[in-house]
Coordinates of C-alpha atoms in Angstrom, one line a residue:
M27 CA 0.0 0.0 0.0
I28 CA 1.3 3.4 -1.0
V29 CA 0.9 5.6 2.1
N30 CA 1.8 9.3 2.5
A31 CA 1.4 11.4 5.6
F32 CA 1.4 15.1 6.0
Y33 CA 1.5 17.5 9.0
N34 CA 1.4 21.3 8.9
E35 CA 0.3 22.7 12.3
K36 CA 0.3 26.4 11.2
G37 CA -1.6 25.7 7.9
V38 CA -4.0 22.9 8.8
G39 CA -3.9 22.6 12.6
D40 CA -2.9 19.8 14.8
T41 CA -4.1 17.1 12.4
L42 CA -2.1 14.3 10.8
L43 CA -3.3 13.7 7.3
I44 CA -2.8 10.1 6.0
E45 CA -3.4 9.4 2.3
T46 CA -3.7 5.8 1.1
G47 CA -5.7 6.2 -2.1
E48 CA -7.7 8.5 -4.4
V49 CA -11.4 9.2 -4.3
T50 CA -13.4 11.7 -6.3
F51 CA -15.0 14.6 -4.4
E52 CA -18.4 13.3 -5.4
N53 CA -17.8 9.8 -3.9
R54 CA -15.9 11.0 -0.8
E55 CA -17.4 9.7 2.4
W56 CA -16.1 9.9 6.0
E57 CA -16.9 8.6 9.4
R58 CA -15.4 10.0 12.6
R59 CA -14.9 8.2 15.8
E60 CA -13.2 10.1 18.6
D61 CA -10.1 11.8 17.1
V62 CA -10.0 9.7 14.0
A63 CA -11.9 10.3 10.7
R64 CA -11.8 7.4 8.2
I65 CA -12.2 8.6 4.5
F66 CA -13.4 6.2 1.9
D67 CA -15.1 5.8 -1.5
R68 CA -18.9 5.8 -1.0
E69 CA -19.5 3.3 -3.9
T70 CA -16.6 0.9 -3.5
R71 CA -15.9 1.4 0.2
T72 CA -12.2 1.6 -0.7
L73 CA -10.1 3.3 1.9
A74 CA -8.7 6.7 0.9
G75 CA -7.1 7.7 4.1
Y76 CA -7.4 9.0 7.7
N77 CA -7.4 12.3 9.5
I78 CA -6.1 12.1 13.0
F79 CA -7.1 15.2 15.0
N80 CA -5.2 16.4 18.1
S81 CA -2.4 14.4 16.7
S82 CA 0.2 15.8 19.2
K83 CA -1.6 13.7 21.9
Y84 CA -0.4 10.6 20.0
F85 CA 2.7 11.5 18.0
D86 CA 5.8 13.5 18.3
I87 CA 5.9 15.0 14.9
T88 CA 8.0 18.0 14.0
A89 CA 7.5 17.9 10.2
N90 CA 6.1 20.9 8.3
G91 CA 4.8 19.0 5.2
K92 CA 5.5 15.4 4.4
V93 CA 6.1 13.1 7.3
D94 CA 8.9 10.5 7.0
L95 CA 7.2 7.2 7.8
T96 CA 8.9 4.5 9.9
E97 CA 7.7 1.1 11.0
E98 CA 7.3 2.4 14.5
L99 CA 5.2 5.4 13.3
V100 CA 3.0 3.2 11.1
A101 CA 2.4 0.8 14.0
K102 CA 1.4 3.8 16.3
M103 CA -1.0 5.1 13.6
N104 CA -2.7 1.7 13.5
Q105 CA -2.9 1.7 17.3
V106 CA -4.6 5.1 17.3
I107 CA -7.0 4.0 14.6
E108 CA -7.8 0.8 16.4
K109 CA -8.3 2.5 19.7
A110 CA -10.9 4.8 18.0
G111 CA -12.9 1.8 17.0
F112 CA -11.7 1.2 13.4
E113 CA -10.0 -1.9 12.0
P114 CA -6.2 -1.1 11.6
E115 CA -5.6 -1.0 7.9
I116 CA -2.3 0.8 7.2
V117 CA 0.3 -1.4 5.6
A118 CA 2.9 1.0 4.3
D119 CA 5.5 0.4 1.6
L120 CA 8.5 2.0 3.3
S121 CA 11.0 1.3 0.5
P122 CA 12.9 4.4 -0.8
K123 CA 11.0 6.4 -3.4
F124 CA 14.0 8.3 -4.9
V125 CA 16.5 6.0 -6.5
V126 CA 19.2 5.8 -9.2
G127 CA 17.9 4.3 -12.4
Y128 CA 19.7 3.0 -15.5
V129 CA 18.0 3.8 -18.8
E130 CA 18.1 0.5 -20.6
S131 CA 16.2 1.7 -23.7
K132 CA 14.5 4.7 -25.2
E133 CA 11.9 4.5 -27.9
K134 CA 9.9 7.3 -29.5
H135 CA 6.3 7.4 -28.2
P136 CA 4.1 6.2 -31.0
N137 CA 1.5 8.9 -30.4
A138 CA 3.5 11.9 -29.3
D139 CA 6.5 13.5 -31.0
K140 CA 8.0 15.0 -27.9
L141 CA 7.7 12.0 -25.6
N142 CA 9.8 8.8 -25.3
V143 CA 9.0 5.5 -23.7
C144 CA 11.9 4.3 -21.6
Q145 CA 12.7 1.1 -19.8
I146 CA 14.6 2.0 -16.7
N147 CA 16.3 -0.5 -14.3
V148 CA 15.9 0.6 -10.7
G149 CA 17.7 -2.4 -9.1
E150 CA 15.0 -4.9 -8.3
E151 CA 12.8 -4.2 -11.3
V152 CA 12.6 -2.4 -14.6
L153 CA 10.0 0.4 -14.9
Q154 CA 8.4 1.7 -18.0
I155 CA 8.4 5.5 -17.7
V156 CA 7.2 8.0 -20.3
C157 CA 9.6 11.0 -20.4
G158 CA 9.6 14.2 -22.3
A159 CA 13.0 15.5 -21.4
P160 CA 15.0 16.3 -24.5
N161 CA 18.3 15.0 -23.1
I162 CA 17.3 11.5 -22.0
E163 CA 19.3 8.7 -23.7
A164 CA 19.8 5.0 -23.3
G165 CA 22.8 4.2 -21.1
Q166 CA 22.4 7.1 -18.7
K167 CA 22.2 6.9 -14.9
V168 CA 19.3 9.1 -13.8
V169 CA 17.2 9.9 -10.7
V170 CA 13.8 8.1 -10.6
A171 CA 10.9 9.1 -8.4
K172 CA 9.0 5.9 -7.9
I173 CA 5.2 5.5 -7.4
G174 CA 4.3 7.1 -4.1
A175 CA 7.2 9.7 -4.1
V176 CA 6.2 13.2 -3.0
M177 CA 8.0 15.9 -4.9
P178 CA 9.1 19.2 -3.3
S179 CA 6.2 20.8 -5.2
G180 CA 3.8 18.5 -3.4
L181 CA 3.1 16.4 -6.5
I182 CA 2.6 12.8 -5.6
I183 CA 3.9 10.4 -8.2
K184 CA 1.2 8.0 -9.4
P185 CA 0.7 5.5 -12.2
S186 CA -0.4 7.3 -15.3
N187 CA -1.1 6.7 -19.0
L188 CA 0.3 9.3 -21.5
R189 CA -1.2 9.1 -24.9
G190 CA -1.8 5.4 -24.6
E191 CA 1.4 4.4 -23.0
D192 CA 1.6 3.4 -19.3
S193 CA 4.1 5.2 -17.1
F194 CA 5.2 4.1 -13.6
G195 CA 7.4 6.8 -12.2
M196 CA 9.2 10.0 -13.2
V197 CA 12.7 10.8 -14.3
C198 CA 13.7 13.9 -12.4
A199 CA 15.3 17.2 -13.3
A200 CA 17.6 18.9 -10.8
R201 CA 15.1 21.7 -10.3
E202 CA 12.3 19.2 -9.6
L203 CA 14.4 17.9 -6.8
A204 CA 15.0 21.4 -5.4
I205 CA 18.7 21.0 -5.8
P206 CA 20.4 24.4 -5.1
N207 CA 21.6 26.2 -8.3
A208 CA 19.9 23.8 -10.5
P209 CA 20.0 24.7 -14.2
T210 CA 16.8 26.4 -15.5
E211 CA 16.8 24.8 -19.0
K212 CA 14.7 21.7 -19.6
G213 CA 16.4 18.4 -19.1
I214 CA 16.8 15.6 -16.6
L215 CA 19.6 15.3 -14.1
V216 CA 22.2 12.9 -15.5
L217 CA 24.4 11.2 -12.8
E218 CA 27.9 9.9 -13.0
D219 CA 28.5 6.5 -14.5
S220 CA 29.6 5.3 -11.1
A221 CA 26.1 5.6 -9.7
V222 CA 24.5 2.2 -9.0
A223 CA 21.0 1.4 -10.2
G224 CA 18.7 0.9 -7.3
E225 CA 20.7 2.8 -4.7
V226 CA 19.0 5.5 -2.8
F227 CA 19.3 9.0 -4.1
P228 CA 19.5 11.4 -1.1
V229 CA 16.9 14.2 -1.2
N230 CA 16.8 17.1 1.2
F231 CA 13.4 18.8 1.2

């Protein structure tokens, strides 16, 4: 399960926002018990997330934005959810979301002149990613934001379909990673050949 959590006391209040899935505004339903609100799809009953109010009673969170999840924090979330009377449901994928990728191949998108369909090795798997960067080439080492990654802009990386081709991640430019003094021209960040596919790319935002 892709899980992201957010906390912004000044902007939102003392509420931990936990996102586990998407639901349209029209189908959004919620049920509150004590300090916990469970958000779900009215039609499918699929879980979309939780809001935990008065969260400082339960957690010691200093984040101002995205919260870094750990096994201990996820376990505590489930404890709070269960204590409120809900079934504990959060099983988080805690694997790194920003990793080094090796571009194994690049093919022109059949339905879009400025897009390429790339096969990118990220260590334990090869991801198909549609990329519009003008400088991407086979043989490069690049930074891949995997499904579930949260970008500095707040964008959450999700599976997508671009002009008929599935895409499972994003190849990142330096400016998209909020790297200081990043070039302004379009283009992905190309790493040194010594970088190893699958290793964690350190981000600081």
